[in-house]
XYZ file of C-alpha atoms in Angstrom:
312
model
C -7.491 -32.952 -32.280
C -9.111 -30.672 -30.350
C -10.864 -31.653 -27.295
C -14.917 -31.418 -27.060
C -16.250 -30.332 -23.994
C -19.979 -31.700 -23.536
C -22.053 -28.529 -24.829
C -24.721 -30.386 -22.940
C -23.709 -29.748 -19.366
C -25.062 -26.165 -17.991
C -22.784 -23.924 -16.879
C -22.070 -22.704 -13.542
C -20.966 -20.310 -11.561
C -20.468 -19.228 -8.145
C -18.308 -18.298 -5.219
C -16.172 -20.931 -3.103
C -14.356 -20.089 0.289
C -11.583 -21.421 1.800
C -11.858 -21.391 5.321
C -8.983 -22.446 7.753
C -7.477 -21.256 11.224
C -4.545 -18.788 10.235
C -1.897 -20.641 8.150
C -4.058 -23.231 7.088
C -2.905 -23.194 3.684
C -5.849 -20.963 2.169
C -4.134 -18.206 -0.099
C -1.529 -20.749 -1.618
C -4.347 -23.134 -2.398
C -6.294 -19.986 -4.100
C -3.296 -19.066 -5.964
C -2.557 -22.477 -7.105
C -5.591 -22.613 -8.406
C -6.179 -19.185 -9.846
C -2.728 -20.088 -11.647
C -1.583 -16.051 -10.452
C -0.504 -14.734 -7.284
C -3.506 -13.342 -6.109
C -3.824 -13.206 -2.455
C -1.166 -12.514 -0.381
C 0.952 -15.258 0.690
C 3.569 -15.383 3.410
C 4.020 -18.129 6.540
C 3.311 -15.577 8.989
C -0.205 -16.014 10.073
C -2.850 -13.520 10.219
C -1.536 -11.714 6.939
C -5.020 -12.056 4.927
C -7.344 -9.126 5.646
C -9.371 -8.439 2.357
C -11.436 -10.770 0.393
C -9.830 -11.824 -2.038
C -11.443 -13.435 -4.704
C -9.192 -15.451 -7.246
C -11.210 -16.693 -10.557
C -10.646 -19.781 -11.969
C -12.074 -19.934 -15.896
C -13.041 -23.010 -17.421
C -15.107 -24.232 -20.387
C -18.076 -25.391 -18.706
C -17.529 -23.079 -15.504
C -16.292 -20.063 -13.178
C -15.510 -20.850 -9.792
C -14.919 -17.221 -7.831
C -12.737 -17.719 -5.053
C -13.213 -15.992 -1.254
C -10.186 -15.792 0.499
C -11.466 -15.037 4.028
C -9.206 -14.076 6.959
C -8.393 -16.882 9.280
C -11.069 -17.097 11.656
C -9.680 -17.274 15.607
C -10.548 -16.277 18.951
C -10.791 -12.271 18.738
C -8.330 -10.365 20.922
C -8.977 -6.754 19.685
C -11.092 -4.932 18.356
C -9.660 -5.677 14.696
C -9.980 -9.503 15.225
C -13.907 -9.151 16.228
C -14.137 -6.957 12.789
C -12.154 -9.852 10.824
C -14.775 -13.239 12.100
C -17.313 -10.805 11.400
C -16.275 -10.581 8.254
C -15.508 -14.176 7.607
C -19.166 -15.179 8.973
C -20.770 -12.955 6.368
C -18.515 -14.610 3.533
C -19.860 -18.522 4.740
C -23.460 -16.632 4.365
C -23.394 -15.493 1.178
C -21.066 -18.361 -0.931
C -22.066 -21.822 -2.623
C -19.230 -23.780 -1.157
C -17.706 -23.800 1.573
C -13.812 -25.503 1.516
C -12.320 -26.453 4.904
C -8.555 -26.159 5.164
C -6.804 -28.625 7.353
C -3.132 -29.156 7.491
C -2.507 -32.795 6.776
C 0.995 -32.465 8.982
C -1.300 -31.065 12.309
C -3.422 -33.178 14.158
C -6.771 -31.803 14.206
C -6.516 -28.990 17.194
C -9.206 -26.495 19.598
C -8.603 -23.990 16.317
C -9.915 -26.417 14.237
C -12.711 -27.099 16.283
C -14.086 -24.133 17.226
C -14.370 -23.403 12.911
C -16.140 -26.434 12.644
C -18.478 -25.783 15.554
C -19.317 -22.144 13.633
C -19.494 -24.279 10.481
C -21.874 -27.002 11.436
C -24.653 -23.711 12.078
C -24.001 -22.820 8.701
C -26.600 -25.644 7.341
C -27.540 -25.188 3.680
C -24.482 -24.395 2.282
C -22.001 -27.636 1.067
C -18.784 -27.778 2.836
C -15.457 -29.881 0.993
C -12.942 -30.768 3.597
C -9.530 -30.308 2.136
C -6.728 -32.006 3.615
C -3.776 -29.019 2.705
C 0.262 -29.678 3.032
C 0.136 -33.195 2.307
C 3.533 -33.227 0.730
C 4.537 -32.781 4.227
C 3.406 -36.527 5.622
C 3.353 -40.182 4.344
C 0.281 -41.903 3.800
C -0.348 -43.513 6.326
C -0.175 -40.241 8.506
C -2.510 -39.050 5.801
C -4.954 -41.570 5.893
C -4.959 -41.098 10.165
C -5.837 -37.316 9.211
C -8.981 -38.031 6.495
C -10.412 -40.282 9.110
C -9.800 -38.037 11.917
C -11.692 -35.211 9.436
C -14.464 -38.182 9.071
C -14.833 -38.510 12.647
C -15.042 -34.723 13.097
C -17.904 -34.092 10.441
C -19.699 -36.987 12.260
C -19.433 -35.497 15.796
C -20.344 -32.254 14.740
C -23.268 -33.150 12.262
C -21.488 -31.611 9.483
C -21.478 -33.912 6.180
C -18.462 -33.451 4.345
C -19.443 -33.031 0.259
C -15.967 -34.442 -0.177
C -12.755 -34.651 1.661
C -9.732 -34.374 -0.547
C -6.139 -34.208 0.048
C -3.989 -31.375 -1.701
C -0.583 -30.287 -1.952
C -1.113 -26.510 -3.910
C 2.864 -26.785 -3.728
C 3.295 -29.979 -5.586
C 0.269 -28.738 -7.927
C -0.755 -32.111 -6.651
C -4.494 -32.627 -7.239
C -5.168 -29.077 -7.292
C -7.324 -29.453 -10.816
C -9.004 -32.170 -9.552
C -10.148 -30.077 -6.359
C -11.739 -27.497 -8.947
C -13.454 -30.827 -10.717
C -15.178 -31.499 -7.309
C -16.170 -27.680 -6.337
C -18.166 -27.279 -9.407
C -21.019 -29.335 -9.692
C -21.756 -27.721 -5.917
C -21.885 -24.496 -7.844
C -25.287 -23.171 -9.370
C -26.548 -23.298 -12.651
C -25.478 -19.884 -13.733
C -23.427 -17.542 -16.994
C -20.130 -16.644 -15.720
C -20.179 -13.623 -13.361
C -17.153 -11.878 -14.645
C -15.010 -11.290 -17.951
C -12.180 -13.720 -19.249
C -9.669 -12.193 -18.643
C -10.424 -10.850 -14.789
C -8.310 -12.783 -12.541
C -9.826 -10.691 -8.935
C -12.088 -7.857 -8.470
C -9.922 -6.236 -5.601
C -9.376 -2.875 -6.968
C -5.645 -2.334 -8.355
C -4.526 -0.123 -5.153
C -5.625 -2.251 -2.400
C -3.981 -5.442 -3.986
C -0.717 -2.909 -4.697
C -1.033 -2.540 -0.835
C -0.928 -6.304 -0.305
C 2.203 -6.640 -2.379
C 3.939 -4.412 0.182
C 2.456 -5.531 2.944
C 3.225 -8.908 2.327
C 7.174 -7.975 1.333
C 7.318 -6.022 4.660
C 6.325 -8.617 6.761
C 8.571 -11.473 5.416
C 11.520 -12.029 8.010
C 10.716 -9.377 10.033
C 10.114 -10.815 13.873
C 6.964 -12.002 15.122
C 6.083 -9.777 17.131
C 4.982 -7.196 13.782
C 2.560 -9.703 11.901
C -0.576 -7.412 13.235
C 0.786 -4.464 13.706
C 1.440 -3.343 9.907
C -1.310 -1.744 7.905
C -0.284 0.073 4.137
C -2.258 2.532 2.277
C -1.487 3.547 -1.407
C -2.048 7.027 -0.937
C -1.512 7.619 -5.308
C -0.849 5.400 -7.955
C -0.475 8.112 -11.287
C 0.942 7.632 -14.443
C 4.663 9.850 -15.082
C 3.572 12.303 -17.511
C 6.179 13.310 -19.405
C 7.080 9.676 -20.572
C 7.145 8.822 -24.294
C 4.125 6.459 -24.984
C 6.040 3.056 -25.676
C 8.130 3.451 -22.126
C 5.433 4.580 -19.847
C 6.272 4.492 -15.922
C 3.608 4.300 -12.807
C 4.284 6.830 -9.525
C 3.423 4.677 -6.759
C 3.612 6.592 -3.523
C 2.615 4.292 -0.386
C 2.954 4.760 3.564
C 3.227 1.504 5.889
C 2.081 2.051 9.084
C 2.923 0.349 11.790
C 1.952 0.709 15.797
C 4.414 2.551 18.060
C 8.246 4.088 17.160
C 9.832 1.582 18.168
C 9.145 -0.874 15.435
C 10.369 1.749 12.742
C 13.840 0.925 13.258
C 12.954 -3.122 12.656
C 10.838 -2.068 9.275
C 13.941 0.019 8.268
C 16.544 -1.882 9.025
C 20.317 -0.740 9.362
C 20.933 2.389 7.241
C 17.550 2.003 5.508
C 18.826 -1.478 3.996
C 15.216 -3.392 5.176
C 12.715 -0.944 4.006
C 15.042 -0.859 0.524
C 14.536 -4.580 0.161
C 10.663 -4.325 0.947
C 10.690 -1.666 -1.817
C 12.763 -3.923 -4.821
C 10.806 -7.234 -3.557
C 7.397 -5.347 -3.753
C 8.195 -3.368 -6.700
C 8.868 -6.518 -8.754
C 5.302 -7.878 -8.260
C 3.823 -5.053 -8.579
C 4.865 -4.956 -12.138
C 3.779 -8.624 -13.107
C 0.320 -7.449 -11.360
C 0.094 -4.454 -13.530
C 2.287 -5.387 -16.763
C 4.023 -1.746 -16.463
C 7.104 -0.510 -14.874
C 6.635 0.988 -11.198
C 8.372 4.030 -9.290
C 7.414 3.375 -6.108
C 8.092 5.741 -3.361
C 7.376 4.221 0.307
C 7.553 5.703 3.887
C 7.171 4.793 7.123
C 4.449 6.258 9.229
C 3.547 5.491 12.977
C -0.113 5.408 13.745
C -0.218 4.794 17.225
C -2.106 2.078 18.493
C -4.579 1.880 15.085
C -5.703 -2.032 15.873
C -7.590 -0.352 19.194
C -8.664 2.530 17.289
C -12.182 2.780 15.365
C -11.776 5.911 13.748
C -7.591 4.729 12.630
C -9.390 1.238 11.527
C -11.714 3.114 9.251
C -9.017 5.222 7.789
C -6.718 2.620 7.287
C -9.625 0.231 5.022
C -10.981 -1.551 7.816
């Protein structure tokens, strides 16, 4: 029997964001719901830099999902560029999600978002409780009332608070069920089958950037930038076994973190390359060649004219 869904209801569309200090939880909640990976995950914080929009289809609605940069106190001139950034997102979207880890109590971080967010008034804002396969309930239930108590401080009424653990898929679906009817009346805003609108190189760029990053020390989170200087089809390839040149530089900040990127005898930056290279090809549905190098641009976070050519 096939399901009817109520040709009655309009249907909407519009753009969510997730908002969040770093590590909130944000990208892993998008790609949960997206169903793809989409925006670049990794538990180093601060690894989100583009907006990222996921799209989530559904019968009776398309819900186009922001993934802003974590919003925190700026210390360069790259961190002013990113809250920029994030407060044009709140601006322009028709829901605004709040990402709070349900295993942190509620910190300055968190605070200082919601004080931005309270300014923001027309737009609806969901509270979502993230990482609550990490707590009991009754720590839980502490952290929605804490949330409560926070909206009511601020003068910020929540549209909903809702607990969510994108890991245990656990009430992801039903967060989408509760972001749409804040969306407008509207025809979807982009084809079936689109998943983002980031162009194919800069999300290419994410892949490695997010396979460089993983267990290398803390101290390189900022400090790597990658640019896909040409992504071209091999041309002498028969037609049934085609193959895609990939050739990327990572940057990174001074010399001396060339040796951590890599590794031993070349072993790191190899692993980057495999790890990278297999995403690549479930983004793009084609087998990738892809030929990466390691390029110092010193000091580029500092740097204006370095931000600009890097994408910034």
């Amino acid at each position: 029997m096939s399901v009817r869904t109520d040709s009655s209801a309009p249907h909407r569309a519009g753009f969510a964001c997730f908002v969040g200090r770093p590590n909130a939880g944000k990208s892993t909640l998008t790609n949960a719901l997206v169903g793809t990976k989409v925006a670049i995950t990794s538990n180093r914080p601060q690894t989100t830099r583009h907006t990222v929009r996921g799209i989530v289809h559904r019968p009776d609605a398309q819900l186009v999902l922001v993934d802003t940069p974590g919003l925190h106190k700026p210390r360069t001139l790259l961190g002013e560029r990113l809250n920029d950034v994030v407060r044009t997102t709140w601006a322009e979207v028709d829901v605004i999600g709040f990402c709070l880890p349900a295993d942190q109590k509620i910190g300055p971080g968190d605070r200082y978002i919601a004080t931005e967010l309270a300014g923001i008034k027309k737009t609806p804002k969901v509270a979502i409780v993230t990482k609550t396969d990490l707590v009991d309930s009754k720590a839980l239930a502490a952290q929605l009332l804490a949330i409560d108590q926070l909206g009511k401080e601020l003068g910020i009424e929540w549209a909903e608070i809702i607990p969510v653990s994108a890991v245990g898929d656990k009430q992801v679906s039903l967060l989408a069920d509760l972001l749409v009817p804040l969306l407008p009346e509207s025809p979807a805003l982009y084809p079936e089958g689109d998943l983002t609108d980031e162009p194919e190189q800069v999300m290419v760029a994410e892949l490695i950037r997010e396979a460089a990053l993983e267990g290398v020390r803390d101290e390189l989170p900022h400090s790597i930038a990658v640019v896909v200087e040409e992504m071209l089809p091999r041309t002498d390839r028969p037609a049934d076994k085609p193959l895609l040149d990939i050739h990327a530089n990572v940057y990174i900040e001074r010399p001396s973190q060339k040796g951590i990127i890599i590794g031993p005898k070349g072993k790191r930056l190899k692993e980057v390359g495999t790890k990278s290279r297999q995403h690549i090809e479930a983004l793009l549905g084609t087998p990738v060649f892809l030929d990466l190098h390691v390029k110092v641009a010193k000091d580029w976070q500092r740097d204006p004219k370095q931000l600009r050519k890097l994408g910034f």
